[in-house]
mmCIF file of C-alpha atoms and ligand atoms in Angstrom:
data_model
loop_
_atom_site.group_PDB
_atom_site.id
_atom_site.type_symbol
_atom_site.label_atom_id
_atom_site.label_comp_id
_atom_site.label_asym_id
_atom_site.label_seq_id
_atom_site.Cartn_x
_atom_site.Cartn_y
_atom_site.Cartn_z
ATOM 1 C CA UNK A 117 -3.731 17.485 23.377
ATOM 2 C CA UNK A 118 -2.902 13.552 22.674
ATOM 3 C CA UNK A 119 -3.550 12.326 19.936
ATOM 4 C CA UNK A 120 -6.333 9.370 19.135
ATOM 5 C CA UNK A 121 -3.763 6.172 18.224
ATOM 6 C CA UNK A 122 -4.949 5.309 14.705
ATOM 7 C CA UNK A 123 -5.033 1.398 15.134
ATOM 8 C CA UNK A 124 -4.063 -0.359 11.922
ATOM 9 C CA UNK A 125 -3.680 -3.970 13.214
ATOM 10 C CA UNK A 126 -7.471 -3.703 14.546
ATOM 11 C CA UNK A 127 -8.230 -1.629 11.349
ATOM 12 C CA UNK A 128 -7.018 -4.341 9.106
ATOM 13 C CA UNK A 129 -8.397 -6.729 10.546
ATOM 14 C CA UNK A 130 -12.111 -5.590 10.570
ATOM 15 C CA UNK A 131 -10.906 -5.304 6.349
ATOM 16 C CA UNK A 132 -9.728 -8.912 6.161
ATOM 17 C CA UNK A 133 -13.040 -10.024 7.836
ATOM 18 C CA UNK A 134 -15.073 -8.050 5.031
ATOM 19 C CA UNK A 135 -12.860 -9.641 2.292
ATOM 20 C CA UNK A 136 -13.299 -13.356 4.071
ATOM 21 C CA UNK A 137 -17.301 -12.782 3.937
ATOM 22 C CA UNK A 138 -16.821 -11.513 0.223
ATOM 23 C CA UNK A 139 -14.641 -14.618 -0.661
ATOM 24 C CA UNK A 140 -17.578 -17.144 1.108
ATOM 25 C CA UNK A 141 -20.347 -15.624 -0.587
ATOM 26 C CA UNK A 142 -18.269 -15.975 -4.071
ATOM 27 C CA UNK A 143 -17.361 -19.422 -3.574
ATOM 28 C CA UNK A 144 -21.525 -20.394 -2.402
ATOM 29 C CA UNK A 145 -23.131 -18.423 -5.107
ATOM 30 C CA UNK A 146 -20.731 -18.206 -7.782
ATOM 31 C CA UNK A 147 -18.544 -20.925 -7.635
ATOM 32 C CA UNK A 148 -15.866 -18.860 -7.718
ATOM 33 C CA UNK A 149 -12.196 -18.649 -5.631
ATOM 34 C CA UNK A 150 -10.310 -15.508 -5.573
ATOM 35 C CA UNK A 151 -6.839 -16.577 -6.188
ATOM 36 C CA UNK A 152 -3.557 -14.407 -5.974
ATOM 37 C CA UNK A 153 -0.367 -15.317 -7.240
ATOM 38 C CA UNK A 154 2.939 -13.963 -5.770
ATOM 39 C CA UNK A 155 6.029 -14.245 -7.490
ATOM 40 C CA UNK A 156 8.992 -14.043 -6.083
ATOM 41 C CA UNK A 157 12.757 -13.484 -7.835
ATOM 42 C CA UNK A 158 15.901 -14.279 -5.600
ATOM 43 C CA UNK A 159 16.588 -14.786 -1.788
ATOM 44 C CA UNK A 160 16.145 -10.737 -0.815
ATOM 45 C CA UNK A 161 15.437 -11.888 3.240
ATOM 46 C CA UNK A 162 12.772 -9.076 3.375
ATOM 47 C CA UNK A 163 11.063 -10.137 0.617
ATOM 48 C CA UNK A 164 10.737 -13.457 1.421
ATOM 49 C CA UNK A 165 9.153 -12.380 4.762
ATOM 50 C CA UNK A 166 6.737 -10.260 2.873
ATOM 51 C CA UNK A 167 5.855 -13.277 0.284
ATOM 52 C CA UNK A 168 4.729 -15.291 3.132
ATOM 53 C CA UNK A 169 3.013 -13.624 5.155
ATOM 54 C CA UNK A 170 0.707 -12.440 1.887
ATOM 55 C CA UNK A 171 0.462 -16.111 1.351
ATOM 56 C CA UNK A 172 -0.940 -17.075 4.671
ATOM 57 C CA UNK A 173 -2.890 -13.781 5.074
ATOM 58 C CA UNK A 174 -4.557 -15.200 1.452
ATOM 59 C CA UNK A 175 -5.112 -18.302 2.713
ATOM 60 C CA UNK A 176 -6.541 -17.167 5.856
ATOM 61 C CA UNK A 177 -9.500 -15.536 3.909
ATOM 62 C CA UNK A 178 -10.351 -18.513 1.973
ATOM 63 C CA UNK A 179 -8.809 -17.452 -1.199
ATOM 64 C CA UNK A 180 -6.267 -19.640 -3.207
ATOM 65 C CA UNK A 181 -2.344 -18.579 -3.181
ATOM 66 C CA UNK A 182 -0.271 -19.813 -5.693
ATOM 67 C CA UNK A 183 3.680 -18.908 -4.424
ATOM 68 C CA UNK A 184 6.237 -18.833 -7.624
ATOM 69 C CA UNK A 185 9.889 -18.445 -6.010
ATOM 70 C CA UNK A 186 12.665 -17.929 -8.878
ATOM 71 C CA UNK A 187 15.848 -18.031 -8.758
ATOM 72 C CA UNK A 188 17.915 -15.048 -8.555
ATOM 73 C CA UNK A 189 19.080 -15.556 -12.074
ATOM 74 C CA UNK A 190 16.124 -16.254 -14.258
ATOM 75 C CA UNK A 191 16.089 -15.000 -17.039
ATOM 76 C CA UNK A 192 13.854 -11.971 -18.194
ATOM 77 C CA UNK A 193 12.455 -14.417 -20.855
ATOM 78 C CA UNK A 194 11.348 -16.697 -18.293
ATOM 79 C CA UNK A 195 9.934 -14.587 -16.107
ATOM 80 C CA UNK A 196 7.784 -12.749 -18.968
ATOM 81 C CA UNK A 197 6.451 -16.602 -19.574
ATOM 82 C CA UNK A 198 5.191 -17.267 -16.598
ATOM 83 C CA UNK A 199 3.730 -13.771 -16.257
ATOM 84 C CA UNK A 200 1.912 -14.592 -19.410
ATOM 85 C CA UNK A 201 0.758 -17.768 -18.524
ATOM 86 C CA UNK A 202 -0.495 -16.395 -15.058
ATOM 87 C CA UNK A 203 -2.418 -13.462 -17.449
ATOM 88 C CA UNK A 204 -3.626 -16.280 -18.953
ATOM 89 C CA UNK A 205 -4.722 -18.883 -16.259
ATOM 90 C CA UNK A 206 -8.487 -18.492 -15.159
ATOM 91 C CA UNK A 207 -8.061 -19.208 -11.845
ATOM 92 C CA UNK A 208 -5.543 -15.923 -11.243
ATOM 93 C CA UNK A 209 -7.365 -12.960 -10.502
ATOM 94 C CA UNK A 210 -4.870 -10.954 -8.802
ATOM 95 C CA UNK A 211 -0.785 -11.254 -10.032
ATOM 96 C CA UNK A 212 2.283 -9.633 -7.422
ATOM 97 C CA UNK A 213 5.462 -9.641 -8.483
ATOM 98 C CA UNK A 214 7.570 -9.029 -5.411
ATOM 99 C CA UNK A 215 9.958 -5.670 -5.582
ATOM 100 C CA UNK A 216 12.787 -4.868 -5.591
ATOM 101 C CA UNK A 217 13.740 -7.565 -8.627
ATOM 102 C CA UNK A 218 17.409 -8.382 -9.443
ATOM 103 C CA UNK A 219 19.520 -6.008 -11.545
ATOM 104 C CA UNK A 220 19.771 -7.638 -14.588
ATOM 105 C CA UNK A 221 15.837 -7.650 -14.765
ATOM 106 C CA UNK A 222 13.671 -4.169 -16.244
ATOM 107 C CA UNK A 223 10.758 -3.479 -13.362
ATOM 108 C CA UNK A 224 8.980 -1.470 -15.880
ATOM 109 C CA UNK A 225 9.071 -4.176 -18.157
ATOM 110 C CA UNK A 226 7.844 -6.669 -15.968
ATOM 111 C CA UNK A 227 5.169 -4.426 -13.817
ATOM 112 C CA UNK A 228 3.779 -3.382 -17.330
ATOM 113 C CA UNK A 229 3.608 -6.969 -18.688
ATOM 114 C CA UNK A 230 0.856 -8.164 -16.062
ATOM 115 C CA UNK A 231 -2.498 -7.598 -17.047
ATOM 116 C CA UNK A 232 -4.021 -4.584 -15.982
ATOM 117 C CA UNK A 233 -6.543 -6.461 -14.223
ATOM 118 C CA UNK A 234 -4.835 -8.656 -12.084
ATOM 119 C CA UNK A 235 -2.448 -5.876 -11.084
ATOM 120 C CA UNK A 236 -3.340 -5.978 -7.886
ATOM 121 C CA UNK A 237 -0.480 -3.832 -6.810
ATOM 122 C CA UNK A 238 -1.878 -0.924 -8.904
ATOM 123 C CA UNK A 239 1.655 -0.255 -10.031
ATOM 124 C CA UNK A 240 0.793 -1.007 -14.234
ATOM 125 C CA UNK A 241 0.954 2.036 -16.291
ATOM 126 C CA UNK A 242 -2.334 1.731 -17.236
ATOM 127 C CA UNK A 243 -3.457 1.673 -13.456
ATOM 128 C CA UNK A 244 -1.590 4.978 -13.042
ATOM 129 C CA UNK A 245 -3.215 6.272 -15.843
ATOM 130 C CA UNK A 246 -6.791 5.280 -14.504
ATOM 131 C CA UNK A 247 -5.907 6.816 -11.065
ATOM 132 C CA UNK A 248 -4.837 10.327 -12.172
ATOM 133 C CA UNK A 249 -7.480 10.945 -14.581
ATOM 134 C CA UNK A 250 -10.233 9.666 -11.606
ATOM 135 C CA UNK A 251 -11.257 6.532 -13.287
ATOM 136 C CA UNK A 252 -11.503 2.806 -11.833
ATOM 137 C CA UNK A 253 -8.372 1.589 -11.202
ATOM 138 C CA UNK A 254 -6.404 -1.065 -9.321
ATOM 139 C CA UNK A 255 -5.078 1.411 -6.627
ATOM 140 C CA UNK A 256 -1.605 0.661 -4.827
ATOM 141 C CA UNK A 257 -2.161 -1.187 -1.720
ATOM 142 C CA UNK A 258 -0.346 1.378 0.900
ATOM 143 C CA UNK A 259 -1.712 4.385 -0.396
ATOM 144 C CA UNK A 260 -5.045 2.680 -0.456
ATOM 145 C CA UNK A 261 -5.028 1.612 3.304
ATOM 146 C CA UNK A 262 -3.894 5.258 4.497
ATOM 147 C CA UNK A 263 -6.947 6.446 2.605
ATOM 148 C CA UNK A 264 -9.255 3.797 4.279
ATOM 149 C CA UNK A 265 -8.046 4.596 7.721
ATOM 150 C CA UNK A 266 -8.459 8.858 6.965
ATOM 151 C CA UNK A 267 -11.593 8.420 6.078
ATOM 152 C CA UNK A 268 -12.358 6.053 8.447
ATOM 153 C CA UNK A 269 -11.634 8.712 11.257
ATOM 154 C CA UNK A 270 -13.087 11.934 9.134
ATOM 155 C CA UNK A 271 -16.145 10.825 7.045
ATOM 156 C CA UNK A 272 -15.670 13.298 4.379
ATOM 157 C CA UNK A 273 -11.782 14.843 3.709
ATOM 158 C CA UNK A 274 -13.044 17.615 1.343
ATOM 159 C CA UNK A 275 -11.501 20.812 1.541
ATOM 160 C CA UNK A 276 -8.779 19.932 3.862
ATOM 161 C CA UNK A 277 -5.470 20.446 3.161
ATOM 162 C CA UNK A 278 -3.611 17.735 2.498
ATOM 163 C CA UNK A 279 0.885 16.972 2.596
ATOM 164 C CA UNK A 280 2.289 14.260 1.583
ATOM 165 C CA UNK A 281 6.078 14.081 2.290
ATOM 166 C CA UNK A 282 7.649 11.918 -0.716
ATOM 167 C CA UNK A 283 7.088 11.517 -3.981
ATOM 168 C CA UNK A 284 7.723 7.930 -4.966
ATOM 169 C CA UNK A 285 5.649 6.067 -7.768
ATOM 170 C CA UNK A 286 4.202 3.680 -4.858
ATOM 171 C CA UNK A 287 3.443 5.858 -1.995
ATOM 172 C CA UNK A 288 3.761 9.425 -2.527
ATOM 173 C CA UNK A 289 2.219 10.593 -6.008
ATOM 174 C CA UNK A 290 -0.743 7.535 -5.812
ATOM 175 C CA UNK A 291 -1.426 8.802 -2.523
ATOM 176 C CA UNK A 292 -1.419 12.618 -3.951
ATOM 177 C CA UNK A 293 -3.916 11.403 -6.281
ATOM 178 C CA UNK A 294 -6.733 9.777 -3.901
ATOM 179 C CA UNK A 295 -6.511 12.856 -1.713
ATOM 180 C CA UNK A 296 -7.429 15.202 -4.788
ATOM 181 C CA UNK A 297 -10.138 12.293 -6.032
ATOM 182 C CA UNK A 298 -11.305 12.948 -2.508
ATOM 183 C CA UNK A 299 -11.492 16.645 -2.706
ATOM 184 C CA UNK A 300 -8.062 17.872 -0.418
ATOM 185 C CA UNK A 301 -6.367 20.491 -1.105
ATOM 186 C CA UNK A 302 -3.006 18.639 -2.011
ATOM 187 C CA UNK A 303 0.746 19.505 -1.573
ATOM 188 C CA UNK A 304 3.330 17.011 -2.279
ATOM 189 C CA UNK A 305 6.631 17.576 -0.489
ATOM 190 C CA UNK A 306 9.824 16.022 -1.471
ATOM 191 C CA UNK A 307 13.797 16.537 -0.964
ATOM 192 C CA UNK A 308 13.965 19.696 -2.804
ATOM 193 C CA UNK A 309 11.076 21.316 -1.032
ATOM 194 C CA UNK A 310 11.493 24.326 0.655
ATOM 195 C CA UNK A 311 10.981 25.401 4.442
ATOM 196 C CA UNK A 312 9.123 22.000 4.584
ATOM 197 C CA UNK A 313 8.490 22.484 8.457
ATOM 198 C CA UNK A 314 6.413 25.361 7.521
ATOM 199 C CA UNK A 315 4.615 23.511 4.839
ATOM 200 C CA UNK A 316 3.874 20.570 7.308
ATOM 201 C CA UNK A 317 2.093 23.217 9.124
ATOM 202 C CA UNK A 318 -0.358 24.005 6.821
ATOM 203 C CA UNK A 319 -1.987 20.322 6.751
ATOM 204 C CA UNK A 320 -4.412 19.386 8.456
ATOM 205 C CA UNK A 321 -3.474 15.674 6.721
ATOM 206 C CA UNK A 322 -0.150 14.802 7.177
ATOM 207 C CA UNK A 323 1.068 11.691 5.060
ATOM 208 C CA UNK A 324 4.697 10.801 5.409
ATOM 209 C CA UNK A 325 6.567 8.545 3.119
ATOM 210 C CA UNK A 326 10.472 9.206 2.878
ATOM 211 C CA UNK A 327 12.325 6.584 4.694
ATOM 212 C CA UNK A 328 14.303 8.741 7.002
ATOM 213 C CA UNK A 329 13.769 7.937 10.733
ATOM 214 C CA UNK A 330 11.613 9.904 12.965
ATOM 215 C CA UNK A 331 12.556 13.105 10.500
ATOM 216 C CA UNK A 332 8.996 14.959 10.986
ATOM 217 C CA UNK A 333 8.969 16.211 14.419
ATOM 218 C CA UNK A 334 5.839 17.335 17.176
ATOM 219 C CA UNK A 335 6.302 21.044 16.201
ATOM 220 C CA UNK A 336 5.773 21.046 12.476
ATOM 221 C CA UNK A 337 2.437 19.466 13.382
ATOM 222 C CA UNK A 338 -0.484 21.558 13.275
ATOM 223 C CA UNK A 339 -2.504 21.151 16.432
ATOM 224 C CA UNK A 340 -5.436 19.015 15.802
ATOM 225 C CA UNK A 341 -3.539 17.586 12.548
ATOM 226 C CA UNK A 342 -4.206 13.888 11.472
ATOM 227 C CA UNK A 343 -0.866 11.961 11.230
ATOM 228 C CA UNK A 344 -0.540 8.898 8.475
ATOM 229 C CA UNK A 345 2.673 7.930 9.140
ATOM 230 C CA UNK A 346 4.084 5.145 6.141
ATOM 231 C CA UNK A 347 7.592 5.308 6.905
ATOM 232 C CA UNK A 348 9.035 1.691 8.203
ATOM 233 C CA UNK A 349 13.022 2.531 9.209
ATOM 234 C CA UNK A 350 14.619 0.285 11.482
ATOM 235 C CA UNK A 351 16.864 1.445 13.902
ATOM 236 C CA UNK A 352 18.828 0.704 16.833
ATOM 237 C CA UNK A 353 18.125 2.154 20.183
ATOM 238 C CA UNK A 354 19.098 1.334 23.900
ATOM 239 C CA UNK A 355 21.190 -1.579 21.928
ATOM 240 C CA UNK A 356 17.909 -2.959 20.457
ATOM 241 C CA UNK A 357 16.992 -3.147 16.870
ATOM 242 C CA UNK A 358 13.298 -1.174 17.104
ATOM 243 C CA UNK A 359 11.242 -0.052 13.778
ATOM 244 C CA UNK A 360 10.064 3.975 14.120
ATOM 245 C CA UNK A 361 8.103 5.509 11.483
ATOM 246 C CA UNK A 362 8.977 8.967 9.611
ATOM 247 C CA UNK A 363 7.713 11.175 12.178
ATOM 248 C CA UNK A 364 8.933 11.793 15.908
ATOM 249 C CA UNK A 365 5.891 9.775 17.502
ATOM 250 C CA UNK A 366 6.723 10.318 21.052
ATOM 251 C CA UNK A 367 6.709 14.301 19.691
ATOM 252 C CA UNK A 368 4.035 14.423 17.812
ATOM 253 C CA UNK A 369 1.037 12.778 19.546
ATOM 254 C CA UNK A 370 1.083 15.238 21.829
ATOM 255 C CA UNK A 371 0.059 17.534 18.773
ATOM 256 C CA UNK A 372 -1.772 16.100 16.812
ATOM 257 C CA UNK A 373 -5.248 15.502 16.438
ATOM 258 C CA UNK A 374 -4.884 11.468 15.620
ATOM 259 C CA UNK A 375 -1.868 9.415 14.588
ATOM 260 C CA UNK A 376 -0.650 6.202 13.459
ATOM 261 C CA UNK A 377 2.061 3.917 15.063
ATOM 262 C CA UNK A 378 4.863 2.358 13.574
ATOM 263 C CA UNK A 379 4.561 -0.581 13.670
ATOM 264 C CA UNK A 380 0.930 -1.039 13.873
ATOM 265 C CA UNK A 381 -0.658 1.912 11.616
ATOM 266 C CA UNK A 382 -0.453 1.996 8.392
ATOM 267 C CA UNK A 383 2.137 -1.840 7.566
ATOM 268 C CA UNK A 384 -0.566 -4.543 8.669
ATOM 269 C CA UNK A 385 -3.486 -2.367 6.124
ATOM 270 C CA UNK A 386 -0.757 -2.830 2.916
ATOM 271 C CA UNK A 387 -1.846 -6.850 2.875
ATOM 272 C CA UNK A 388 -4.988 -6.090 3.734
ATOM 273 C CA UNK A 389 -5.817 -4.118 0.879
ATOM 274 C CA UNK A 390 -4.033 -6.441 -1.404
ATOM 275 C CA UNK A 391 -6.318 -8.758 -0.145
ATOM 276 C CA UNK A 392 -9.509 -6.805 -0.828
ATOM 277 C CA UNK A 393 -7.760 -5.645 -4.389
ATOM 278 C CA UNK A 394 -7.624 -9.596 -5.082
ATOM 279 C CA UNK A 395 -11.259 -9.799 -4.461
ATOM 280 C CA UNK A 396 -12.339 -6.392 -6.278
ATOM 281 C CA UNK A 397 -10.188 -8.306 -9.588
ATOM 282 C CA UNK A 398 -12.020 -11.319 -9.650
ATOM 283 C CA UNK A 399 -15.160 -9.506 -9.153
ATOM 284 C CA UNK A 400 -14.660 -7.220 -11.835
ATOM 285 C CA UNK A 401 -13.582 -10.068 -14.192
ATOM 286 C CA UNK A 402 -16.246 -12.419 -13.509
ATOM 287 C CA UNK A 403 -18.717 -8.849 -14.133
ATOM 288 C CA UNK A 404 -19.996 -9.107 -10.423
ATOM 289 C CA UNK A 405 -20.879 -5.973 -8.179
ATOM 290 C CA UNK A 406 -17.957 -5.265 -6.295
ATOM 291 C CA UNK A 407 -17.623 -5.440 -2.498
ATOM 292 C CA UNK A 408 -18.478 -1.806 -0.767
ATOM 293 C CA UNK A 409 -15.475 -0.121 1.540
ATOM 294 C CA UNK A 410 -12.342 -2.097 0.281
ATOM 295 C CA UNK A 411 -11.756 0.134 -2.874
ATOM 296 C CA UNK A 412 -11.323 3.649 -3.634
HETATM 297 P P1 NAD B 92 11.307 6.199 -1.831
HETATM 298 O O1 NAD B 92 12.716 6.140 -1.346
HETATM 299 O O2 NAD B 92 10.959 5.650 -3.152
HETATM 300 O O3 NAD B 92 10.810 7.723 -1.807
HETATM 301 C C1 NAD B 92 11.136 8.570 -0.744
HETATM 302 C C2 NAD B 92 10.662 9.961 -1.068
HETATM 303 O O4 NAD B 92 11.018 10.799 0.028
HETATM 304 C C3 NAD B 92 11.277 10.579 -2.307
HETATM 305 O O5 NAD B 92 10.246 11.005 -3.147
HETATM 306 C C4 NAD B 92 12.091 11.766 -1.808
HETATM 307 O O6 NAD B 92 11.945 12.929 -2.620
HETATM 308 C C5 NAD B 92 11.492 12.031 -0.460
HETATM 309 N N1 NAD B 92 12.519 12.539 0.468
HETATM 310 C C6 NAD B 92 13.742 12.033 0.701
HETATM 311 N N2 NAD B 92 14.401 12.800 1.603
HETATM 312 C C7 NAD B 92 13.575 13.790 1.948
HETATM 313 C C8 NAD B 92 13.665 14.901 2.809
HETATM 314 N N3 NAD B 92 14.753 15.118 3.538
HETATM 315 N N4 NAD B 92 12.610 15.722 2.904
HETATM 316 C C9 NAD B 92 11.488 15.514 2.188
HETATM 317 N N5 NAD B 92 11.344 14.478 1.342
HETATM 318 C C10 NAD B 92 12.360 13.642 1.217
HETATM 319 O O7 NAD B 92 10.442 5.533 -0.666
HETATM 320 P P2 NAD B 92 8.989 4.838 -0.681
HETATM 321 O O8 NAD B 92 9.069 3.555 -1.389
HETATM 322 O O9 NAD B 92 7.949 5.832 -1.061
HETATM 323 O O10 NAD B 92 8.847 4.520 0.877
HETATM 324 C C11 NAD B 92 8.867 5.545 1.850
HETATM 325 C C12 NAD B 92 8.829 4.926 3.228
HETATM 326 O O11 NAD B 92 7.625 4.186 3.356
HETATM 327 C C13 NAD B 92 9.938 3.917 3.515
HETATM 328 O O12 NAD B 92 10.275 3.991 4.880
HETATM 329 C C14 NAD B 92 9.292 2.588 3.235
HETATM 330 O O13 NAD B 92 9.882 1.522 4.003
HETATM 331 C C15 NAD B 92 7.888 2.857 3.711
HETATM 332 N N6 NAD B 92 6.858 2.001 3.083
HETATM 333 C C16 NAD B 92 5.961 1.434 3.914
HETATM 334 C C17 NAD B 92 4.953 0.652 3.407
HETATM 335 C C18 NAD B 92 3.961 0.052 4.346
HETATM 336 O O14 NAD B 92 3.376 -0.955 4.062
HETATM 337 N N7 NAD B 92 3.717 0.687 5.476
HETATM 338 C C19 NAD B 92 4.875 0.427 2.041
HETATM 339 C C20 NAD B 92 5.780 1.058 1.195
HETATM 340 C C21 NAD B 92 6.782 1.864 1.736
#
C-alpha cells in the first residue's frame, strides 16, 4: 500500500481563502478589520522568520498586523504594559507573543496576562481550561490544523483509536484533547512510555510530536493507519541541511493508509489556523456568528 500524501500547503491554502472571504464580508457589512498583533522579544533568528511570515500571511487576507519587536532586554514590566494596552486597544482581536521569550522573562506570566479572547494561540490557562472540559475555546493553532486535515480525510474520527507521541502543553496534550472532543479512543505516548512500537500499532491515528528525527519508523505503523506527522527537525544529509519530520517517511508511506510530509503537512496549516483563530476572536467579540470549518 502507499499512502495518500496529506497536502498541507494546498490544505492551508483552501483555509486562508475561507478566512480572506470571512475578513471581506466583515469589513463590507460590519465595518470591521480583524487585526492581530505579534510581539516579538529579542533577535532568536527562528523567531523572527516565524514573526514575518505571520505578518505577511495577515496581511495577505486583508486583516491588519501590528508587529511589536522588543529588545532582548525589556523588562517584564514593560512587556506586561504593552500586553495590557493591546488587551485594551479595540482594534486587536487576536494577541501572539512569540515563544521561546528570554530567560529573565516568566512565559506563564506573560501567556496568562493576554486576554483570554485575543489568545489566539490558545495557550492562556483559561483556554486550556475551556478545551479539556469541551467548552469554546481558543484552540492552539498546530493541534488545530492536524485536526482540520484528519477530519478532512475521515469525515467522522469516532471510535478510532487515536496516539499521540508527546506530551507538550502546545502539541501533545491540546491535541489529546480534540481527539477525545471528537470521540477517539486516545493514548498519549511520551518518553517514559513503554514498548511504544507496539502502542503505535494500535492507532489507527498516529500524531507525532517529539522532536527527534525520523524516530517512528514504517513498521510500527498499522497498515491502513493515518499519519499526522508535527515534528520539524532539521538535519543534515548527503552534506545538505534538509528538514524530516518525526516519522521515517520514506518507511512509512508504504504503510500507511495517508500521511503528511515534512515540510508541507502539517507547518504551512499552524499560520493558517492562527489566521482563522484571529477571525473567530473578532467575531466572537463583536457577538457575530462565527465562520463554519476554521474552529474546533
Ligand atoms: P517538546 O519538546 O515540548 O515535547 C516533546 C515531547 O516528546 C515530550 O512530551 C516528550 O515526553 C516526548 N518525547 C521525547 N522523547 C521521546 C521518545 N523517545 N519517545 C516518546 N516520546 C518522547 O516539543 P513540542 O513543542 O511538542 O514539539 C514537538 C515537535 O513538533 C518538534 O519537532 C517541533 O519543532 C514540532 N512543532 C511543529 C509545529 C508545526 O507548526 N508543524 C508546531 C509546534 C511544534
Amino acid at each position: 500500500m502507499t499512502a495518500k500524501i496529506i497536502d498541507g500547503k494546498a490544505f492551508a491554502a483552501t483555509i486562508r481563502e475561507k478566512v480572506a472571504g470571512h475578513v471581506a464580508r466583515l469589513k463590507e457589512e460590519h465595518g470591521i478589520t480583524p487585526g492581530l498583533a505579534v510581539v516579538l522579544v529579542g533577535e532568536d533568528p527562528a523567531s523572527q522568520v516565524y514573526v514575518r511570515s505571520k505578518g505577511k500571511q495577515t496581511v495577505e487576507v486583508g486583516m491588519n498586523s501590528f508587529e511589536h519587536k522588543l529588545d532582548a532586554d525589556t523588562s517584564e514590566a514593560d512587556l506586561l504594559a504593552l500586553i495590557d494596552t493591546l488587551n485594551k486597544d479595540d482594534s486587536v482581536h487576536g494577541i501572539l507573543v512569540q515563544l521561546p521569550l528570554p530567560k529573565h522573562l516568566d512565559e506563564d506570566l506573560v501567556i496568562n496576562s493576554i486576554s483570554p479572547e485575543k489568545d489566539v494561540d490558545g495557550f492562556h490557562i483559561s483556554n486550556v481550561g475551556l478545551l479539556g472540559t469541551g467548552q469554546k475555546s481558543m484552540v492552539p493553532c498546530t493541534p488545530l490544523g492536524s485536526l482540520m486535515m484528519l477530519r478532512d480525510h475521515h469525515g467522522s474520527l469516532s471510535g478510532m483509536n487515536a496516539v499521540v507521541i508527546g506530551r507538550s502543553n502546545i502539541v501533545g496534550k491540546p491535541m489529546a484533547q480534540l481527539l477525545l472532543g471528537d470521540s477517539c479512543t486516545v493514548t498519549i505516548a511520551h518518553s517514559r512510555t513503554k514498548d511504544l512500537a507496539e502502542v503505535v500499532r494500535r492507532a489507527d491515528i498516529v500524531v507525532a510530536a517529539v522532536g527527534r528525527p525520523e524516530m517512528v519508523p514504517g513498521d510500527w505503523i498499522k497498515e491502513g493507519a493515518t499519519v499526522i506527522d508535527v515534528g520539524i527537525n532539521r538535519i543534515e544529509r548527503d552534506g545538505k541541511n534538509v528538514l524530516v519530520g518525526d516519522v521515517d517517511f520514506a518507511s512509512a508511506k508504504e504503510v500507511a493508509g495517508a500521511i503528511t510530509p515534512v515540510p508541507g503537512g502539517v507547518g504551512p496549516m499552524t499560520i493558517a489556523c492562527l489566521l482563522a483563530n484571529t477571525v473567530t476572536a473578532c467575531c466572537r467579540s463583536n457577538d457575530l456568528s462565527e465562520p463554519e470549518g476554521l474552529t474546533a
